[in-house]
Coordinates of C-alpha atoms in Angstrom, one line a residue:
X11 CA 0.0 0.0 0.0
X12 CA 2.9 2.4 0.8
X13 CA 6.1 1.9 -1.1
X14 CA 9.5 1.7 0.7
X15 CA 10.4 5.3 -0.2
X16 CA 7.2 6.6 1.3
X17 CA 7.6 4.5 4.4
X18 CA 11.1 5.9 5.0
X19 CA 9.8 9.5 4.6
X20 CA 6.9 8.8 6.9
X21 CA 9.0 7.2 9.6
X22 CA 11.2 10.4 9.6
X23 CA 8.1 12.5 10.1
X24 CA 6.8 10.3 12.9
X25 CA 10.0 10.9 14.9
X26 CA 8.4 14.3 15.7
X27 CA 5.7 12.7 17.8
X28 CA 6.0 14.0 21.4
X29 CA 3.2 11.9 22.9
X30 CA 2.2 8.2 22.3
X31 CA -0.7 7.8 19.8
X32 CA -3.3 5.1 19.7
X33 CA -5.0 4.0 16.5
X34 CA -8.4 2.4 17.4
X35 CA -10.0 0.6 14.4
X36 CA -13.6 -0.3 13.7
X37 CA -13.3 -3.2 11.2
X38 CA -15.4 -6.0 9.6
X39 CA -14.7 -8.6 7.0
X40 CA -15.0 -6.3 4.0
X41 CA -12.2 -5.7 1.5
X42 CA -12.1 -2.0 2.6
X43 CA -11.5 -3.1 6.2
X44 CA -8.7 -5.4 5.1
X45 CA -7.0 -2.5 3.3
X46 CA -7.5 -0.2 6.2
X47 CA -6.0 -2.8 8.6
X48 CA -2.9 -3.1 6.3
X49 CA -2.5 0.7 6.4
X50 CA -2.8 0.9 10.2
X51 CA -0.4 -2.0 10.7
X52 CA 2.1 -0.2 8.5
X53 CA 1.7 3.1 10.5
X54 CA 2.2 1.3 13.8
X55 CA 5.3 -0.4 12.5
X56 CA 7.0 2.9 11.6
X57 CA 7.0 4.4 15.2
X58 CA 7.3 2.9 18.7
X59 CA 5.0 5.7 19.8
X60 CA 2.1 4.4 17.7
X61 CA 0.0 1.5 19.1
X62 CA -2.9 -0.3 17.3
X63 CA -6.1 -1.5 18.9
X64 CA -9.9 -1.9 18.2
X65 CA -12.9 0.2 19.1
X66 CA -16.4 -0.3 17.6
X67 CA -17.9 2.7 15.8
X68 CA -21.1 3.4 13.9
X69 CA -19.1 3.7 10.7
X70 CA -17.0 0.7 9.5
X71 CA -14.3 0.8 8.4
X72 CA -13.1 3.7 10.4
X73 CA -10.4 4.5 13.0
X74 CA -9.7 7.0 15.8
X75 CA -6.4 8.7 16.2
X76 CA -6.2 9.4 20.0
X77 CA -3.5 10.8 22.2
X78 CA -2.6 8.1 24.9
X79 CA -3.8 9.3 28.3
X80 CA -5.7 12.2 26.8
X81 CA -8.9 10.8 25.1
X82 CA -10.2 14.3 24.4
X83 CA -7.4 14.8 21.9
X84 CA -8.6 12.8 19.0
X85 CA -9.9 12.8 15.4
X86 CA -11.6 10.1 13.3
X87 CA -11.3 9.0 9.7
X88 CA -14.2 6.9 8.2
X89 CA -12.6 5.2 5.2
X90 CA -9.0 4.8 4.0
X91 CA -7.3 8.3 3.8
X92 CA -5.0 7.9 0.9
X93 CA -4.9 10.0 -2.3
X94 CA -5.2 13.7 -1.5
X95 CA -6.1 12.9 2.1
X96 CA -2.8 11.1 2.9
X97 CA -1.3 14.4 4.0
X98 CA -4.4 15.0 6.3
X99 CA -3.6 11.6 7.9
X100 CA 0.0 12.4 8.5
X101 CA -0.8 15.9 9.9
X102 CA -3.4 14.3 12.2
X103 CA -0.9 11.8 13.6
X104 CA 1.6 14.6 14.2
X105 CA -0.8 17.0 15.8
X106 CA -2.5 14.5 18.0
X107 CA 1.0 13.4 19.0
X108 CA 1.8 16.9 20.1
X109 CA 3.8 18.3 17.2
X110 CA 3.0 22.1 17.0
X111 CA 1.0 23.2 13.9
X112 CA 2.3 25.9 11.6
X113 CA -0.6 28.3 12.2
X114 CA -0.8 31.9 13.3
X115 CA -1.0 32.3 17.1
X116 CA -4.1 34.4 16.8
X117 CA -6.0 31.5 15.1
X118 CA -4.7 29.0 17.7
X119 CA -6.0 31.2 20.5
X120 CA -9.4 31.7 18.8
X121 CA -9.7 27.9 18.3
X122 CA -9.0 27.2 21.9
X123 CA -11.4 29.9 23.1
X124 CA -14.5 28.3 21.4
X125 CA -17.0 27.6 24.2
X126 CA -19.5 25.1 22.8
X127 CA -19.9 21.5 22.1
X128 CA -19.2 21.1 18.3
X129 CA -19.3 17.9 16.4
X130 CA -18.2 18.2 12.8
X131 CA -18.6 15.7 10.0
X132 CA -16.8 16.2 6.7
X133 CA -17.6 14.3 3.5
X134 CA -14.7 14.1 1.1
X135 CA -13.5 12.2 -2.0
X136 CA -10.0 10.9 -2.4
X137 CA -9.7 12.7 -5.8
X138 CA -10.8 16.1 -4.4
X139 CA -7.9 18.6 -4.2
X140 CA -9.9 21.1 -2.1
X141 CA -11.1 18.6 0.6
X142 CA -7.8 18.3 2.5
X143 CA -7.9 22.0 3.5
X144 CA -11.2 21.5 5.2
X145 CA -10.3 18.1 6.8
X146 CA -7.0 19.5 8.1
X147 CA -8.6 22.7 9.5
X148 CA -11.3 20.7 11.4
X149 CA -8.9 18.1 12.6
X150 CA -6.7 20.8 14.0
X151 CA -9.7 22.4 15.7
X152 CA -10.6 19.1 17.3
X153 CA -7.0 18.7 18.5
X154 CA -6.9 22.2 20.0
X155 CA -10.3 22.2 21.7
X156 CA -11.6 19.3 23.8
X157 CA -15.2 20.4 23.1
X158 CA -14.7 19.9 19.4
X159 CA -14.8 16.6 17.6
X160 CA -14.4 15.8 13.9
X161 CA -14.8 12.8 11.7
X162 CA -13.7 12.8 8.0
X163 CA -15.8 10.5 5.8
X164 CA -15.0 9.1 2.4
X165 CA -18.2 9.8 0.5
X166 CA -17.5 7.1 -2.1
X167 CA -17.2 4.4 0.6
X168 CA -20.3 5.5 2.5
X169 CA -22.5 6.0 -0.5
X170 CA -25.8 5.3 1.3
X171 CA -25.0 7.9 3.9
X172 CA -24.1 10.4 1.3
X173 CA -27.4 9.8 -0.5
X174 CA -29.5 10.0 2.7
X175 CA -27.9 13.3 3.5
X176 CA -28.2 14.5 -0.1
X177 CA -24.5 15.3 -0.4
X178 CA -23.8 15.9 -4.0
X179 CA -20.6 18.0 -3.8
X180 CA -17.5 17.8 -1.7
X181 CA -16.2 18.9 0.7
X182 CA -19.5 19.0 2.6
X183 CA -19.4 19.8 6.3
X184 CA -22.1 19.1 8.9
X185 CA -22.1 20.6 12.4
X186 CA -24.1 18.9 15.1
X187 CA -26.1 17.1 12.3
X188 CA -26.9 20.2 10.3
X189 CA -25.3 21.5 7.1
X190 CA -22.5 23.9 8.0
X191 CA -20.7 24.7 4.7
X192 CA -19.5 23.3 1.4
X193 CA -16.4 24.0 -0.7
X194 CA -12.9 24.8 0.3
X195 CA -12.5 26.4 3.8
X196 CA -9.4 27.3 5.8
X197 CA -9.3 27.4 9.6
X198 CA -9.8 31.2 9.6
X199 CA -13.0 30.8 7.6
X200 CA -14.3 28.1 9.9
X201 CA -13.6 30.2 13.0
X202 CA -15.2 33.3 11.3
X203 CA -18.4 31.3 10.8
X204 CA -18.4 30.2 14.4
X205 CA -17.4 33.5 16.0
X206 CA -19.8 36.3 15.0
X207 CA -17.3 39.0 16.1
X208 CA -14.3 37.6 14.1
X209 CA -15.3 39.6 10.9
X210 CA -15.5 42.9 12.8
X211 CA -12.1 42.3 14.5
X212 CA -10.5 41.5 11.1
X213 CA -12.1 44.6 9.6
X214 CA -10.7 46.8 12.4
X215 CA -7.2 45.5 11.7
X216 CA -7.5 46.3 8.0
X217 CA -8.8 49.7 8.7
X218 CA -5.7 50.6 10.7
X219 CA -3.3 49.8 7.8
X220 CA -1.2 52.6 6.4
X221 CA -1.2 53.1 2.6
X222 CA 0.9 50.7 0.5
X223 CA 3.4 51.6 -2.2
X224 CA 2.1 48.7 -4.2
X225 CA -1.1 46.8 -3.4
X226 CA -1.7 43.6 -5.3
X227 CA -5.3 42.4 -5.7
X228 CA -5.4 38.7 -6.2
X229 CA -3.6 35.7 -4.9
X230 CA -3.1 33.5 -7.9
X231 CA 0.1 33.0 -9.9
X232 CA 0.0 36.6 -11.3
X233 CA -0.7 38.1 -7.9
X234 CA 2.0 36.1 -6.1
X235 CA 4.6 36.9 -8.7
X236 CA 3.7 40.6 -8.6
X237 CA 3.9 40.7 -4.8
X238 CA 7.3 39.0 -4.8
X239 CA 8.8 41.3 -7.4
X240 CA 7.4 44.4 -5.7
X241 CA 8.6 43.3 -2.3
X242 CA 12.1 42.6 -3.6
X243 CA 12.4 46.3 -4.5
X244 CA 12.1 47.1 -0.8
X245 CA 8.9 49.0 -1.0
X246 CA 5.8 48.6 1.2
X247 CA 3.8 45.8 -0.5
X248 CA 0.4 44.4 0.4
X249 CA -1.6 41.5 -1.2
X250 CA -5.3 41.2 -0.7
X251 CA -7.1 38.1 -2.0
X252 CA -10.5 36.4 -1.7
X253 CA -8.6 33.0 -1.5
X254 CA -4.8 32.7 -1.9
X255 CA -4.1 30.4 -4.9
X256 CA -7.1 31.3 -7.0
X257 CA -8.0 28.9 -9.8
X258 CA -4.8 27.0 -9.2
X259 CA -6.5 25.5 -6.1
X260 CA -9.0 23.9 -8.4
X261 CA -6.5 22.4 -10.8
X262 CA -5.6 18.8 -10.3
X263 CA -2.6 18.0 -12.5
X264 CA -0.1 20.6 -13.9
X265 CA 2.3 19.2 -16.4
X266 CA 3.4 22.3 -18.4
X267 CA 5.2 24.3 -15.7
X268 CA 8.7 24.8 -17.0
X269 CA 10.4 24.3 -13.6
X270 CA 8.9 20.9 -12.7
X271 CA 7.8 17.9 -14.7
X272 CA 4.6 17.5 -12.8
X273 CA 2.8 19.0 -9.8
X274 CA -0.7 19.6 -8.4
X275 CA -2.6 22.9 -8.0
X276 CA -2.9 23.0 -4.2
X277 CA 0.8 22.1 -3.8
X278 CA 1.8 24.9 -6.2
X279 CA -0.5 27.4 -4.5
X280 CA 1.1 26.5 -1.1
X281 CA 4.5 27.1 -2.6
X282 CA 3.3 30.5 -3.9
X283 CA 2.1 31.5 -0.5
X284 CA 5.2 30.3 1.3
X285 CA 7.4 32.3 -1.0
X286 CA 5.3 35.4 -0.8
X287 CA 5.3 35.3 3.0
X288 CA 9.1 34.8 2.9
X289 CA 9.2 38.5 1.8
X290 CA 7.8 41.4 3.8
X291 CA 4.5 41.2 2.1
X292 CA 1.4 42.1 4.1
X293 CA -0.9 39.2 3.1
X294 CA -4.6 39.9 3.7
X295 CA -6.4 36.7 2.7
X296 CA -10.2 35.9 2.6
X297 CA -11.0 39.5 1.6
X298 CA -13.1 40.3 -1.5
X299 CA -12.5 43.5 -3.5
X300 CA -15.7 45.2 -4.5
X301 CA -14.7 48.6 -5.9
X302 CA -11.9 50.8 -7.2
X303 CA -11.6 54.5 -6.6
X304 CA -9.2 56.6 -8.7
X305 CA -6.5 58.6 -6.9
X306 CA -7.8 61.8 -5.3
X307 CA -5.9 64.9 -4.1
X308 CA -3.8 62.7 -1.8
X309 CA -2.5 60.8 -4.8
X310 CA -3.7 57.5 -3.3
X311 CA -5.8 54.8 -5.1
X312 CA -8.5 53.1 -3.1
X313 CA -9.7 49.5 -3.1
X314 CA -13.0 48.9 -1.4
X315 CA -13.6 45.5 0.3
X316 CA -16.7 43.6 0.9
X317 CA -16.1 44.0 4.7
X318 CA -16.7 47.7 4.3
X319 CA -13.1 48.6 4.7
X320 CA -11.0 50.4 2.1
X321 CA -7.2 49.9 1.5
X322 CA -5.1 52.7 -0.1
X323 CA -2.0 52.5 -2.2
X324 CA 0.2 54.6 -4.5
X325 CA -0.1 52.0 -7.2
X326 CA -2.1 48.8 -7.8
X327 CA -1.5 45.5 -9.6
X328 CA -4.9 43.9 -10.3
X329 CA -4.8 40.1 -10.7
X330 CA -8.4 39.0 -9.7
X331 CA -8.3 36.0 -12.0
X332 CA -11.3 34.1 -13.3
X333 CA -14.0 31.7 -12.3
X334 CA -16.0 28.9 -14.0
X335 CA -18.3 30.2 -16.6
X336 CA -22.0 29.1 -16.1
X337 CA -24.6 28.3 -18.6
X338 CA -27.2 30.8 -17.2
X339 CA -30.1 28.6 -17.9
X340 CA -33.1 27.8 -15.6
X341 CA -32.4 25.3 -12.9
X342 CA -28.6 25.7 -13.0
X343 CA -28.3 27.8 -9.9
X344 CA -31.1 26.1 -8.1
X345 CA -29.4 22.7 -8.4
X346 CA -25.8 23.9 -7.9
X347 CA -24.1 21.4 -5.6
X348 CA -27.3 19.3 -5.9
X349 CA -26.3 17.7 -9.1
X350 CA -24.8 20.7 -11.0
X351 CA -21.1 20.6 -10.5
X352 CA -17.9 22.2 -11.9
X353 CA -15.2 19.9 -10.6
X354 CA -15.3 16.3 -12.0
X355 CA -12.2 15.4 -9.9
X356 CA -13.9 16.5 -6.6
X357 CA -17.5 15.4 -7.1
X358 CA -17.2 12.6 -9.7
X359 CA -16.9 9.8 -7.1
X360 CA -20.3 10.9 -5.6
X361 CA -22.0 9.9 -8.9
X362 CA -20.7 6.4 -9.1
X363 CA -23.0 4.2 -11.1
X364 CA -25.2 7.1 -12.2
X365 CA -25.8 8.9 -15.5
X366 CA -24.3 12.3 -16.0
X367 CA -23.8 15.0 -18.6
X368 CA -20.7 17.1 -19.4
X369 CA -21.3 20.5 -21.0
X370 CA -18.5 21.6 -23.2
X371 CA -16.3 20.0 -25.9
X372 CA -13.0 21.8 -25.3
X373 CA -10.1 20.2 -23.6
X374 CA -11.6 20.6 -20.1
X375 CA -14.9 19.1 -21.1
X376 CA -13.4 16.1 -22.9
X377 CA -11.0 15.4 -20.1
X378 CA -13.9 15.6 -17.7
X379 CA -15.9 13.1 -19.7
X380 CA -12.9 10.7 -19.9
X381 CA -12.4 10.9 -16.2
X382 CA -16.0 10.4 -15.3
X383 CA -16.5 7.5 -17.7
X384 CA -14.3 5.4 -15.4
X385 CA -16.6 6.1 -12.4
X386 CA -20.2 6.7 -13.6
X387 CA -22.6 4.5 -15.6
X388 CA -22.8 6.7 -18.6
X389 CA -21.6 10.1 -19.8
X390 CA -23.3 12.3 -22.4
X391 CA -21.1 15.1 -23.7
X392 CA -22.9 18.1 -25.2
X393 CA -21.1 20.6 -27.4
X394 CA -22.6 23.8 -28.8
X395 CA -20.6 23.8 -32.0
X396 CA -20.8 21.4 -34.9
X397 CA -17.6 19.6 -33.7
X398 CA -15.5 19.1 -30.6
X399 CA -12.7 21.6 -30.0
X400 CA -10.5 19.4 -27.8
X401 CA -7.1 18.2 -28.9
X402 CA -7.3 15.2 -31.3
X403 CA -5.5 12.9 -28.8
X404 CA -8.2 13.5 -26.3
X405 CA -11.0 13.0 -28.8
X406 CA -9.5 9.6 -29.8
X407 CA -9.5 8.5 -26.2
X408 CA -13.1 9.7 -25.8
X409 CA -14.3 7.9 -28.9
X410 CA -12.8 4.6 -27.5
X411 CA -15.0 4.7 -24.4
X412 CA -18.1 2.5 -24.7
X413 CA -20.2 4.4 -22.1
X414 CA -19.8 7.9 -23.6
X415 CA -22.2 9.6 -26.1
X416 CA -21.3 12.8 -27.9
X417 CA -24.0 15.2 -29.0
X418 CA -22.8 18.2 -31.1
X419 CA -24.9 21.4 -32.0
X420 CA -26.6 21.0 -28.6
X421 CA -27.7 24.1 -26.7
X422 CA -28.6 23.3 -23.1
X423 CA -31.8 25.2 -22.3
X424 CA -32.8 24.0 -18.8
X425 CA -31.6 21.8 -15.9
X426 CA -34.5 19.9 -14.3
X427 CA -34.9 18.4 -10.9
X428 CA -37.4 17.2 -8.3
X429 CA -36.9 20.1 -6.0
X430 CA -34.1 18.3 -4.1
X431 CA -31.6 17.2 -6.9
X432 CA -31.1 17.1 -10.6
X433 CA -33.1 14.5 -12.6
X434 CA -32.3 15.7 -16.2
X435 CA -31.6 18.4 -18.6
X436 CA -33.3 19.8 -21.8
X437 CA -31.3 20.8 -24.9
X438 CA -32.2 22.2 -28.3
X439 CA -30.8 20.7 -31.4
X440 CA -29.4 23.7 -33.2
X441 CA -29.6 22.0 -36.6
X442 CA -33.3 21.0 -36.4
X443 CA -34.6 23.3 -33.7
X444 CA -36.1 20.4 -31.8
X445 CA -35.9 20.1 -28.0
X446 CA -34.9 16.9 -26.3
X447 CA -34.7 15.8 -22.7
X448 CA -32.0 13.6 -21.1
X449 CA -32.7 11.8 -17.8
X450 CA -29.6 11.9 -15.6
X451 CA -28.4 12.6 -12.0
X452 CA -25.5 15.0 -12.6
X453 CA -24.4 17.9 -14.9
X454 CA -20.8 18.9 -15.0
X455 CA -20.3 22.4 -16.6
X456 CA -17.0 22.8 -18.4
X457 CA -17.4 25.8 -20.7
X458 CA -14.4 28.0 -19.9
X459 CA -13.7 30.9 -17.5
X460 CA -15.2 34.3 -16.8
X461 CA -13.0 37.2 -15.5
X462 CA -13.6 38.4 -12.0
X463 CA -14.0 42.0 -13.1
X464 CA -17.6 43.1 -12.4
X465 CA -16.4 45.3 -9.6
X466 CA -14.1 47.2 -12.0
X467 CA -16.9 48.3 -14.4
X468 CA -16.8 52.1 -14.8
X469 CA -13.4 52.4 -13.2
X470 CA -11.2 51.4 -16.1
X471 CA -11.4 50.1 -19.6
X472 CA -12.6 46.5 -20.0
X473 CA -12.9 44.5 -23.2
X474 CA -16.3 43.3 -24.6
X475 CA -15.6 40.0 -22.8
X476 CA -15.0 41.8 -19.5
X477 CA -11.2 41.5 -19.5
X478 CA -9.0 44.3 -18.2
X479 CA -7.4 46.1 -21.2
X480 CA -3.6 46.3 -20.8
X481 CA -0.6 47.2 -22.9
X482 CA 2.7 45.4 -23.1
X483 CA 3.8 46.8 -19.7
X484 CA 0.6 45.7 -17.9
X485 CA -0.6 49.3 -17.8
X486 CA -4.4 49.8 -17.6
X487 CA -6.4 52.9 -18.7
X488 CA -6.1 54.3 -15.2
X489 CA -2.7 55.9 -14.2
X490 CA -0.9 53.9 -11.5
X491 CA -3.0 50.8 -12.0
X492 CA -1.5 47.8 -13.7
X493 CA -3.0 44.3 -14.2
X494 CA -1.9 40.7 -15.0
X495 CA -3.2 37.2 -15.4
X496 CA -6.4 35.6 -16.6
X497 CA -8.6 38.6 -16.0
X498 CA -6.7 40.7 -18.6
X499 CA -6.6 40.8 -22.4
X500 CA -3.4 38.7 -22.5
X501 CA -4.1 36.1 -25.3
X502 CA -3.2 32.9 -23.5
X503 CA -4.5 31.9 -20.1
X504 CA -1.6 29.8 -18.7
X505 CA 0.0 29.7 -15.2
X506 CA 3.5 30.4 -16.5
X507 CA 2.2 33.4 -18.6
X508 CA 0.4 34.7 -15.6
X509 CA 3.5 34.6 -13.5
X510 CA 5.5 36.5 -16.1
X511 CA 2.8 39.0 -16.5
X512 CA 2.6 39.5 -12.7
X513 CA 6.4 40.2 -12.6
X514 CA 6.0 42.7 -15.5
X515 CA 3.1 44.5 -13.9
X516 CA 5.1 44.8 -10.6
X517 CA 8.2 46.2 -12.3
X518 CA 6.0 48.6 -14.2
X519 CA 4.4 49.8 -11.0
X520 CA 7.8 50.3 -9.4
X521 CA 8.9 52.3 -12.5
X522 CA 5.7 54.4 -12.2
X523 CA 6.4 55.2 -8.5
X524 CA 9.9 56.3 -9.3
X525 CA 8.6 58.6 -12.0
X526 CA 6.0 60.0 -9.6
X527 CA 8.7 60.8 -7.1
X528 CA 7.7 58.3 -4.5
X529 CA 10.4 58.5 -1.7
X530 CA 10.2 54.8 -0.9
X531 CA 10.6 53.8 -4.6
X532 CA 13.4 56.2 -5.1
X533 CA 15.3 54.9 -2.1
X534 CA 14.7 51.3 -3.3
X535 CA 15.9 52.2 -6.8
X536 CA 19.2 53.5 -5.4
X537 CA 19.6 50.4 -3.3
X538 CA 19.0 48.0 -6.2
X539 CA 20.7 50.0 -8.9
X540 CA 23.4 47.3 -9.2
X541 CA 21.0 44.9 -11.0

């Protein structure tokens, strides 16, 4: 189950355990229980501080990770946490075993201060790249606070439970038996939902910040690169983002990044954030920009946030990125996360043995159909144009699959449901004009991206597609404001291009500050004049 190299690495990590840890398994005669037993035997063999025992639980197979002598310090996994959740397993072992987490002290204090009995349940899938953030946040919360408990549940393994609770997208979190949240969440977001005063305290801290020389809006590849290049100039740099990592967090495999042969989106996003924080960048995460005000008499640009706070800066680099484009048809929003999904890697396992549709015949759509065909009973791919637009190698693979049907010249007009979940969709044949209905349980939308620029309308020039218009230096139509990444008119939307564009925009902003006579920029220019 774990190769020798991984065992060696894991044994080195487990040397950090400060307290003995008990693994208490609930097993039966199933194949999954046998696999889990093998995993737990391996873990116990890698450290003298890990012991293995049994304890009956309502979910089988499952296991409790408990600190010996301190039963209140514990977390539970229902299933076999491999795949993307293997890191969650390792962190849970270390944290239950007393190894200190790499989390801001303010968040640790807030977690320990929670004064209520909170039982969390998180449904995940092993192929979901966003699920580990939620699982790890809630596991840590359970370790820090004896009144908090958490069980992470593999939705594909506990299919009946998933259907009974109508979980159709992961990660899905329940608190004391009631829905708490869905989608990627960090510890700060969980605490903010639990503590009604957290948002007000965060806003007060933002309100007290002095103006920045460069303020970067966006935490994706373009924003991270811009922040690093600006900070290296020795000027006051801030980065505000709704979620650090942006669309990269939703990307499973990345195989075209020049520096590495292969990586995954969440790992790359974590590397971006670690590098940005290495420099003196004031990172303000989980903050959504809602307005841009041109410079006034004080020469400062203003970014308005959803929290009601405004941040000011002498120059801006806008890198708000993009989001999944929706079909904008009746039923789509009603059944979002109830059969309408946008991430086949995350939610695909929840549709095992069912019939689904994929909307979109580009690379993303065809790749989604190929991946889903190995999980679901049948896939229908609908493409608006007369032919698929995906690379030929992907189309050949798609055509080889027996449980996939391709319909071209199909315009989806409605997603239907029974009030609780999707039960079909209606499409119009663009050649004949006739309408047809497909009976199915899931719809995966893969029709491209939409720039996150609605908040910029009226402030600077946007293209007809809503992209920020820039020149070769990243300059926008507003003096002192530069832009980079997928939200701009740059012709190719690629991670490596966004990183380069972010660097360009930051250097252009620095040049702008020098020409405006900014003392900080002028001083930095002298200090870095050697290269």
